[in-house]
Amino acid sequence: MTEDHSHLKPPSKRDMRSAARLYAVQALFQMEASDMTVDKVRRQFYDHFFGLKTEEEGEFIDGDADLFHEITELAVNDQVKIDQMTDRALVAKWPIGRIDSTMRALFRAAGGELISGRTPPKVVINEFVDVAKGFYPDGKESKFVNAVLDHMAREVRPEAFKA
């Protein structure tokens, strides 16, 4: 028995952008786990997640496809630069290779959006802290993500933090 969701209003632009960020982290994680190309993973997400309705999981929100594409593209093309930025933001004892692959994907997606320069850094930080809370609802990870992304944002966009 499927539920009728026709009374629900369409997702807001903000919700679609948030969904795109979540999907970007998931796509980058999947790329690392499966050795698939970015184009192949993106195609899977466009075909199977964007706006999908399932009985088991309810409705997947439609994501902002342009933002999803941009974040995954920058995360892949600038991965070395982003990983180096992340390493500098992490404590010396925790190089990026020692953090789990979900967290690595999150830092790469956020780093890509920070590099793009289109979204204010504080918005990027808040959005990806929310994504972290989705993946790690019980933990201190969101504070860790906030600290690392704040450091990365100040490195990439220092002008955004001047009073």
Short mmCIF file of N, CA and C in Angstrom, two decimals:
data_model
loop_
_atom_site.label_atom_id
_atom_site.label_comp_id
_atom_site.label_asym_id
_atom_site.label_seq_id
_atom_site.Cartn_x
_atom_site.Cartn_y
_atom_site.Cartn_z
N MET A 1 0.85 -1.18 0.00
CA MET A 1 0.00 0.00 0.00
C MET A 1 0.89 1.24 0.00
N THR A 2 0.76 2.04 -0.98
CA THR A 2 1.57 3.26 -1.03
C THR A 2 0.77 4.43 -0.48
N GLU A 3 1.50 5.33 0.15
CA GLU A 3 0.85 6.51 0.72
C GLU A 3 0.75 7.59 -0.34
N ASP A 4 -0.27 8.39 -0.25
CA ASP A 4 -0.43 9.51 -1.17
C ASP A 4 0.29 10.73 -0.58
N HIS A 5 1.32 11.17 -1.30
CA HIS A 5 2.09 12.33 -0.85
C HIS A 5 1.78 13.57 -1.69
N SER A 6 0.69 13.52 -2.46
CA SER A 6 0.39 14.63 -3.36
C SER A 6 0.09 15.92 -2.62
N HIS A 7 -0.28 15.82 -1.34
CA HIS A 7 -0.58 17.01 -0.56
C HIS A 7 0.69 17.70 -0.05
N LEU A 8 1.82 17.02 -0.13
CA LEU A 8 3.07 17.61 0.36
C LEU A 8 3.57 18.66 -0.62
N LYS A 9 4.07 19.75 -0.07
CA LYS A 9 4.59 20.78 -0.95
C LYS A 9 5.97 20.36 -1.46
N PRO A 10 6.36 20.83 -2.63
CA PRO A 10 7.66 20.45 -3.18
C PRO A 10 8.77 20.97 -2.26
N PRO A 11 9.93 20.31 -2.30
CA PRO A 11 11.02 20.75 -1.43
C PRO A 11 11.49 22.16 -1.79
N SER A 12 11.93 22.88 -0.78
CA SER A 12 12.45 24.24 -1.02
C SER A 12 13.82 24.13 -1.68
N LYS A 13 14.27 25.26 -2.25
CA LYS A 13 15.59 25.32 -2.87
C LYS A 13 16.66 24.96 -1.83
N ARG A 14 16.48 25.44 -0.60
CA ARG A 14 17.43 25.16 0.48
C ARG A 14 17.47 23.66 0.79
N ASP A 15 16.29 23.03 0.87
CA ASP A 15 16.22 21.59 1.12
C ASP A 15 16.89 20.80 0.00
N MET A 16 16.68 21.25 -1.22
CA MET A 16 17.29 20.57 -2.37
C MET A 16 18.80 20.72 -2.35
N ARG A 17 19.30 21.88 -1.91
CA ARG A 17 20.75 22.08 -1.81
C ARG A 17 21.33 21.21 -0.68
N SER A 18 20.60 21.11 0.43
CA SER A 18 21.03 20.25 1.54
C SER A 18 21.08 18.79 1.09
N ALA A 19 20.05 18.36 0.35
CA ALA A 19 20.01 16.99 -0.15
C ALA A 19 21.18 16.74 -1.10
N ALA A 20 21.50 17.71 -1.94
CA ALA A 20 22.62 17.57 -2.88
C ALA A 20 23.94 17.35 -2.13
N ARG A 21 24.10 18.05 -1.02
CA ARG A 21 25.34 17.89 -0.22
C ARG A 21 25.41 16.49 0.37
N LEU A 22 24.29 16.02 0.91
CA LEU A 22 24.24 14.68 1.47
C LEU A 22 24.53 13.65 0.37
N TYR A 23 23.89 13.79 -0.78
CA TYR A 23 24.12 12.86 -1.89
C TYR A 23 25.57 12.91 -2.36
N ALA A 24 26.18 14.09 -2.34
CA ALA A 24 27.59 14.22 -2.76
C ALA A 24 28.49 13.42 -1.83
N VAL A 25 28.25 13.52 -0.53
CA VAL A 25 29.05 12.74 0.43
C VAL A 25 28.86 11.25 0.17
N GLN A 26 27.61 10.83 -0.02
CA GLN A 26 27.33 9.42 -0.29
C GLN A 26 28.00 8.96 -1.59
N ALA A 27 27.94 9.79 -2.62
CA ALA A 27 28.54 9.44 -3.91
C ALA A 27 30.06 9.32 -3.79
N LEU A 28 30.69 10.25 -3.09
CA LEU A 28 32.15 10.19 -2.92
C LEU A 28 32.56 8.97 -2.11
N PHE A 29 31.75 8.64 -1.08
CA PHE A 29 31.99 7.43 -0.31
C PHE A 29 31.90 6.21 -1.22
N GLN A 30 30.85 6.15 -2.04
CA GLN A 30 30.64 5.02 -2.94
C GLN A 30 31.77 4.89 -3.94
N MET A 31 32.26 6.01 -4.45
CA MET A 31 33.39 5.97 -5.39
C MET A 31 34.60 5.32 -4.75
N GLU A 32 34.90 5.73 -3.52
CA GLU A 32 36.07 5.18 -2.82
C GLU A 32 35.88 3.69 -2.52
N ALA A 33 34.67 3.32 -2.14
CA ALA A 33 34.39 1.93 -1.76
C ALA A 33 34.37 0.99 -2.97
N SER A 34 33.99 1.51 -4.13
CA SER A 34 33.75 0.64 -5.28
C SER A 34 34.73 0.85 -6.45
N ASP A 35 35.57 1.86 -6.37
CA ASP A 35 36.46 2.21 -7.48
C ASP A 35 35.71 2.57 -8.76
N MET A 36 34.48 3.09 -8.62
CA MET A 36 33.72 3.54 -9.78
C MET A 36 34.16 4.96 -10.14
N THR A 37 33.95 5.34 -11.39
CA THR A 37 34.28 6.71 -11.80
C THR A 37 33.21 7.66 -11.28
N VAL A 38 33.56 8.93 -11.21
CA VAL A 38 32.61 9.94 -10.75
C VAL A 38 31.39 9.99 -11.67
N ASP A 39 31.61 9.86 -12.97
CA ASP A 39 30.48 9.91 -13.91
C ASP A 39 29.51 8.75 -13.69
N LYS A 40 30.04 7.56 -13.46
CA LYS A 40 29.21 6.38 -13.24
C LYS A 40 28.41 6.51 -11.94
N VAL A 41 29.06 6.97 -10.88
CA VAL A 41 28.39 7.13 -9.60
C VAL A 41 27.31 8.22 -9.70
N ARG A 42 27.65 9.33 -10.35
CA ARG A 42 26.67 10.41 -10.51
C ARG A 42 25.44 9.92 -11.26
N ARG A 43 25.66 9.16 -12.32
CA ARG A 43 24.55 8.63 -13.12
C ARG A 43 23.64 7.78 -12.22
N GLN A 44 24.25 6.94 -11.38
CA GLN A 44 23.47 6.12 -10.44
C GLN A 44 22.61 6.99 -9.53
N PHE A 45 23.19 8.06 -9.02
CA PHE A 45 22.45 8.94 -8.12
C PHE A 45 21.32 9.65 -8.84
N TYR A 46 21.60 10.14 -10.06
CA TYR A 46 20.53 10.81 -10.81
C TYR A 46 19.39 9.82 -11.10
N ASP A 47 19.74 8.59 -11.43
CA ASP A 47 18.73 7.59 -11.80
C ASP A 47 18.00 7.00 -10.60
N HIS A 48 18.67 6.88 -9.46
CA HIS A 48 18.10 6.09 -8.36
C HIS A 48 17.81 6.84 -7.07
N PHE A 49 18.30 8.07 -6.92
CA PHE A 49 18.08 8.76 -5.66
C PHE A 49 17.31 10.07 -5.81
N PHE A 50 17.62 10.83 -6.83
CA PHE A 50 17.01 12.14 -6.97
C PHE A 50 15.50 12.00 -7.17
N GLY A 51 14.72 12.33 -6.11
CA GLY A 51 13.28 12.31 -6.19
C GLY A 51 12.64 10.93 -6.16
N LEU A 52 13.42 9.90 -5.84
CA LEU A 52 12.90 8.53 -5.81
C LEU A 52 11.90 8.34 -4.68
N LYS A 53 10.88 7.56 -4.95
CA LYS A 53 9.91 7.19 -3.91
C LYS A 53 9.98 5.68 -3.72
N THR A 54 10.19 5.24 -2.48
CA THR A 54 10.19 3.81 -2.19
C THR A 54 9.28 3.56 -1.00
N GLU A 55 8.71 2.38 -0.94
CA GLU A 55 7.83 2.04 0.19
C GLU A 55 8.64 1.90 1.47
N GLU A 56 9.83 1.30 1.37
CA GLU A 56 10.63 1.04 2.57
C GLU A 56 11.16 2.34 3.19
N GLU A 57 11.69 3.20 2.37
CA GLU A 57 12.41 4.36 2.90
C GLU A 57 11.65 5.66 2.75
N GLY A 58 10.44 5.58 2.24
CA GLY A 58 9.71 6.81 2.02
C GLY A 58 10.23 7.51 0.78
N GLU A 59 10.23 8.81 0.82
CA GLU A 59 10.58 9.59 -0.36
C GLU A 59 11.96 10.20 -0.18
N PHE A 60 12.80 10.04 -1.20
CA PHE A 60 14.09 10.74 -1.21
C PHE A 60 13.82 12.12 -1.76
N ILE A 61 14.32 13.12 -1.09
CA ILE A 61 14.08 14.47 -1.56
C ILE A 61 14.85 14.70 -2.86
N ASP A 62 14.26 15.46 -3.73
CA ASP A 62 14.94 15.80 -4.97
C ASP A 62 16.10 16.72 -4.62
N GLY A 63 17.27 16.42 -5.12
CA GLY A 63 18.43 17.25 -4.84
C GLY A 63 18.67 18.27 -5.93
N ASP A 64 19.46 19.27 -5.61
CA ASP A 64 19.90 20.27 -6.58
C ASP A 64 20.99 19.62 -7.43
N ALA A 65 20.62 19.18 -8.63
CA ALA A 65 21.53 18.42 -9.49
C ALA A 65 22.78 19.22 -9.86
N ASP A 66 22.63 20.53 -10.07
CA ASP A 66 23.79 21.35 -10.43
C ASP A 66 24.80 21.42 -9.28
N LEU A 67 24.31 21.62 -8.07
CA LEU A 67 25.20 21.67 -6.91
C LEU A 67 25.85 20.31 -6.68
N PHE A 68 25.08 19.23 -6.78
CA PHE A 68 25.62 17.87 -6.65
C PHE A 68 26.75 17.65 -7.65
N HIS A 69 26.50 18.02 -8.91
CA HIS A 69 27.51 17.85 -9.95
C HIS A 69 28.77 18.67 -9.63
N GLU A 70 28.57 19.93 -9.26
CA GLU A 70 29.70 20.82 -8.98
C GLU A 70 30.54 20.30 -7.80
N ILE A 71 29.88 19.91 -6.71
CA ILE A 71 30.62 19.44 -5.54
C ILE A 71 31.41 18.18 -5.87
N THR A 72 30.76 17.21 -6.53
CA THR A 72 31.48 15.96 -6.83
C THR A 72 32.62 16.21 -7.82
N GLU A 73 32.39 17.09 -8.78
CA GLU A 73 33.43 17.42 -9.77
C GLU A 73 34.64 18.05 -9.09
N LEU A 74 34.41 19.06 -8.26
CA LEU A 74 35.52 19.74 -7.57
C LEU A 74 36.21 18.80 -6.58
N ALA A 75 35.44 17.98 -5.87
CA ALA A 75 36.02 17.05 -4.90
C ALA A 75 36.96 16.06 -5.59
N VAL A 76 36.60 15.62 -6.78
CA VAL A 76 37.43 14.67 -7.52
C VAL A 76 38.63 15.39 -8.15
N ASN A 77 38.37 16.50 -8.85
CA ASN A 77 39.44 17.20 -9.56
C ASN A 77 40.46 17.83 -8.61
N ASP A 78 40.00 18.28 -7.44
CA ASP A 78 40.90 18.94 -6.48
C ASP A 78 41.14 18.08 -5.24
N GLN A 79 41.01 16.76 -5.39
CA GLN A 79 41.12 15.87 -4.24
C GLN A 79 42.45 16.02 -3.51
N VAL A 80 43.55 16.10 -4.25
CA VAL A 80 44.86 16.21 -3.60
C VAL A 80 44.93 17.50 -2.78
N LYS A 81 44.51 18.59 -3.39
CA LYS A 81 44.51 19.89 -2.69
C LYS A 81 43.62 19.85 -1.46
N ILE A 82 42.41 19.28 -1.61
CA ILE A 82 41.45 19.20 -0.50
C ILE A 82 42.00 18.29 0.60
N ASP A 83 42.58 17.15 0.23
CA ASP A 83 43.13 16.24 1.24
C ASP A 83 44.29 16.91 1.99
N GLN A 84 45.10 17.69 1.30
CA GLN A 84 46.20 18.41 1.97
C GLN A 84 45.63 19.46 2.93
N MET A 85 44.60 20.17 2.50
CA MET A 85 43.93 21.14 3.38
C MET A 85 43.37 20.45 4.62
N THR A 86 42.73 19.30 4.39
CA THR A 86 42.16 18.54 5.49
C THR A 86 43.24 18.09 6.44
N ASP A 87 44.35 17.58 5.89
CA ASP A 87 45.48 17.15 6.73
C ASP A 87 45.97 18.29 7.62
N ARG A 88 46.06 19.49 7.04
CA ARG A 88 46.53 20.63 7.83
C ARG A 88 45.54 20.99 8.94
N ALA A 89 44.26 20.72 8.69
CA ALA A 89 43.22 21.05 9.67
C ALA A 89 43.11 19.99 10.77
N LEU A 90 43.53 18.78 10.45
CA LEU A 90 43.48 17.69 11.43
C LEU A 90 44.69 17.79 12.36
N VAL A 91 44.55 17.23 13.52
CA VAL A 91 45.68 17.18 14.44
C VAL A 91 46.74 16.30 13.79
N ALA A 92 48.00 16.59 14.03
CA ALA A 92 49.11 15.86 13.40
C ALA A 92 48.99 14.34 13.55
N LYS A 93 48.42 13.89 14.65
CA LYS A 93 48.31 12.45 14.89
C LYS A 93 47.21 11.80 14.04
N TRP A 94 46.39 12.62 13.39
CA TRP A 94 45.28 12.07 12.63
C TRP A 94 45.33 12.47 11.16
N PRO A 95 46.25 11.91 10.39
CA PRO A 95 46.24 12.20 8.95
C PRO A 95 44.96 11.67 8.32
N ILE A 96 44.61 12.23 7.18
CA ILE A 96 43.34 11.90 6.54
C ILE A 96 43.18 10.39 6.30
N GLY A 97 44.28 9.69 6.10
CA GLY A 97 44.22 8.25 5.89
C GLY A 97 43.71 7.48 7.10
N ARG A 98 43.76 8.09 8.28
CA ARG A 98 43.33 7.41 9.51
C ARG A 98 41.88 7.66 9.86
N ILE A 99 41.22 8.58 9.17
CA ILE A 99 39.80 8.80 9.47
C ILE A 99 38.96 7.90 8.57
N ASP A 100 37.74 7.62 8.99
CA ASP A 100 36.93 6.67 8.21
C ASP A 100 36.50 7.28 6.87
N SER A 101 36.12 6.39 5.97
CA SER A 101 35.86 6.83 4.59
C SER A 101 34.64 7.74 4.48
N THR A 102 33.68 7.62 5.39
CA THR A 102 32.53 8.54 5.37
C THR A 102 33.00 9.95 5.69
N MET A 103 33.83 10.06 6.72
CA MET A 103 34.36 11.37 7.12
C MET A 103 35.24 11.96 6.01
N ARG A 104 36.04 11.10 5.37
CA ARG A 104 36.89 11.57 4.26
C ARG A 104 36.02 12.12 3.14
N ALA A 105 34.94 11.40 2.80
CA ALA A 105 34.02 11.85 1.74
C ALA A 105 33.39 13.18 2.13
N LEU A 106 33.02 13.32 3.39
CA LEU A 106 32.40 14.56 3.86
C LEU A 106 33.38 15.73 3.72
N PHE A 107 34.64 15.54 4.14
CA PHE A 107 35.63 16.62 4.04
C PHE A 107 35.91 16.96 2.57
N ARG A 108 35.91 15.95 1.71
CA ARG A 108 36.16 16.22 0.28
C ARG A 108 35.01 16.99 -0.35
N ALA A 109 33.78 16.60 -0.01
CA ALA A 109 32.61 17.32 -0.55
C ALA A 109 32.60 18.77 -0.04
N ALA A 110 32.80 18.94 1.26
CA ALA A 110 32.81 20.29 1.84
C ALA A 110 33.96 21.10 1.26
N GLY A 111 35.12 20.47 1.12
CA GLY A 111 36.28 21.16 0.54
C GLY A 111 36.00 21.62 -0.88
N GLY A 112 35.31 20.78 -1.65
CA GLY A 112 34.95 21.16 -3.02
C GLY A 112 34.05 22.38 -3.03
N GLU A 113 33.07 22.39 -2.13
CA GLU A 113 32.16 23.54 -2.10
C GLU A 113 32.87 24.79 -1.59
N LEU A 114 33.78 24.62 -0.64
CA LEU A 114 34.55 25.79 -0.16
C LEU A 114 35.40 26.37 -1.27
N ILE A 115 36.05 25.50 -2.05
CA ILE A 115 36.91 25.95 -3.15
C ILE A 115 36.10 26.68 -4.22
N SER A 116 34.85 26.22 -4.46
CA SER A 116 34.04 26.84 -5.51
C SER A 116 33.81 28.32 -5.22
N GLY A 117 33.72 28.67 -3.93
CA GLY A 117 33.56 30.06 -3.55
C GLY A 117 32.17 30.63 -3.75
N ARG A 118 31.21 29.80 -4.15
CA ARG A 118 29.86 30.31 -4.43
C ARG A 118 28.99 30.43 -3.19
N THR A 119 29.28 29.61 -2.20
CA THR A 119 28.46 29.58 -0.99
C THR A 119 29.28 30.17 0.15
N PRO A 120 28.68 31.03 0.98
CA PRO A 120 29.44 31.57 2.11
C PRO A 120 30.00 30.42 2.97
N PRO A 121 31.27 30.53 3.39
CA PRO A 121 31.90 29.44 4.15
C PRO A 121 31.11 29.01 5.39
N LYS A 122 30.51 29.97 6.08
CA LYS A 122 29.76 29.60 7.30
C LYS A 122 28.55 28.74 6.96
N VAL A 123 27.94 28.97 5.79
CA VAL A 123 26.82 28.15 5.34
C VAL A 123 27.32 26.73 5.02
N VAL A 124 28.45 26.65 4.32
CA VAL A 124 29.03 25.34 3.99
C VAL A 124 29.31 24.56 5.28
N ILE A 125 29.94 25.22 6.25
CA ILE A 125 30.26 24.56 7.53
C ILE A 125 28.98 24.06 8.19
N ASN A 126 27.97 24.92 8.34
CA ASN A 126 26.72 24.52 8.99
C ASN A 126 26.04 23.36 8.27
N GLU A 127 26.01 23.44 6.94
CA GLU A 127 25.37 22.38 6.16
C GLU A 127 26.07 21.04 6.35
N PHE A 128 27.40 21.03 6.30
CA PHE A 128 28.11 19.76 6.41
C PHE A 128 28.18 19.26 7.85
N VAL A 129 28.07 20.14 8.83
CA VAL A 129 27.92 19.70 10.23
C VAL A 129 26.58 18.96 10.35
N ASP A 130 25.53 19.48 9.69
CA ASP A 130 24.23 18.79 9.68
C ASP A 130 24.33 17.43 9.00
N VAL A 131 25.08 17.36 7.91
CA VAL A 131 25.28 16.07 7.23
C VAL A 131 25.98 15.10 8.19
N ALA A 132 26.99 15.59 8.91
CA ALA A 132 27.72 14.74 9.87
C ALA A 132 26.77 14.21 10.94
N LYS A 133 25.86 15.06 11.40
CA LYS A 133 24.89 14.63 12.42
C LYS A 133 24.00 13.51 11.87
N GLY A 134 23.72 13.56 10.57
CA GLY A 134 22.93 12.50 9.94
C GLY A 134 23.66 11.16 9.92
N PHE A 135 24.96 11.20 9.70
CA PHE A 135 25.75 9.97 9.65
C PHE A 135 26.16 9.50 11.05
N TYR A 136 26.36 10.44 11.95
CA TYR A 136 26.85 10.12 13.31
C TYR A 136 25.93 10.77 14.34
N PRO A 137 24.70 10.29 14.48
CA PRO A 137 23.73 10.97 15.34
C PRO A 137 24.08 10.97 16.83
N ASP A 138 24.88 10.01 17.28
CA ASP A 138 25.16 9.89 18.72
C ASP A 138 26.49 10.50 19.13
N GLY A 139 27.34 10.79 18.17
CA GLY A 139 28.72 11.07 18.52
C GLY A 139 29.12 12.53 18.62
N LYS A 140 30.39 12.70 18.89
CA LYS A 140 31.01 14.02 18.97
C LYS A 140 31.53 14.46 17.60
N GLU A 141 31.27 13.62 16.59
CA GLU A 141 31.81 13.88 15.27
C GLU A 141 31.42 15.24 14.70
N SER A 142 30.20 15.70 15.02
CA SER A 142 29.78 16.98 14.44
C SER A 142 30.66 18.13 14.95
N LYS A 143 31.10 18.07 16.20
CA LYS A 143 32.02 19.10 16.72
C LYS A 143 33.38 19.01 16.03
N PHE A 144 33.83 17.78 15.80
CA PHE A 144 35.08 17.53 15.09
C PHE A 144 34.99 18.09 13.67
N VAL A 145 33.90 17.78 12.99
CA VAL A 145 33.68 18.27 11.62
C VAL A 145 33.66 19.80 11.61
N ASN A 146 32.96 20.40 12.56
CA ASN A 146 32.90 21.85 12.65
C ASN A 146 34.31 22.45 12.77
N ALA A 147 35.13 21.89 13.65
CA ALA A 147 36.48 22.42 13.87
C ALA A 147 37.35 22.28 12.61
N VAL A 148 37.29 21.11 11.98
CA VAL A 148 38.11 20.87 10.79
C VAL A 148 37.66 21.78 9.64
N LEU A 149 36.36 21.87 9.42
CA LEU A 149 35.85 22.70 8.32
C LEU A 149 36.10 24.18 8.57
N ASP A 150 36.03 24.61 9.81
CA ASP A 150 36.33 26.00 10.14
C ASP A 150 37.78 26.31 9.76
N HIS A 151 38.68 25.42 10.09
CA HIS A 151 40.10 25.60 9.75
C HIS A 151 40.28 25.64 8.23
N MET A 152 39.63 24.70 7.53
CA MET A 152 39.74 24.65 6.06
C MET A 152 39.17 25.92 5.43
N ALA A 153 38.01 26.37 5.94
CA ALA A 153 37.37 27.57 5.38
C ALA A 153 38.23 28.81 5.57
N ARG A 154 38.86 28.92 6.74
CA ARG A 154 39.72 30.08 7.00
C ARG A 154 40.96 30.07 6.11
N GLU A 155 41.40 28.87 5.72
CA GLU A 155 42.54 28.76 4.81
C GLU A 155 42.15 29.17 3.39
N VAL A 156 41.00 28.67 2.92
CA VAL A 156 40.57 28.90 1.54
C VAL A 156 39.97 30.29 1.35
N ARG A 157 39.18 30.74 2.33
CA ARG A 157 38.44 32.00 2.19
C ARG A 157 38.64 32.90 3.41
N PRO A 158 39.87 33.28 3.73
CA PRO A 158 40.12 34.07 4.94
C PRO A 158 39.33 35.38 4.99
N GLU A 159 39.06 35.96 3.82
CA GLU A 159 38.35 37.24 3.75
C GLU A 159 36.95 37.15 4.34
N ALA A 160 36.37 35.95 4.32
CA ALA A 160 35.00 35.77 4.82
C ALA A 160 34.93 35.81 6.34
N PHE A 161 36.08 35.79 7.00
CA PHE A 161 36.10 35.75 8.47
C PHE A 161 36.61 37.06 9.09
N LYS A 162 36.91 38.02 8.25
CA LYS A 162 37.37 39.32 8.78
C LYS A 162 36.16 40.08 9.31
N ALA A 163 36.34 40.71 10.44
CA ALA A 163 35.22 41.45 11.08
C ALA A 163 34.88 42.71 10.33
#
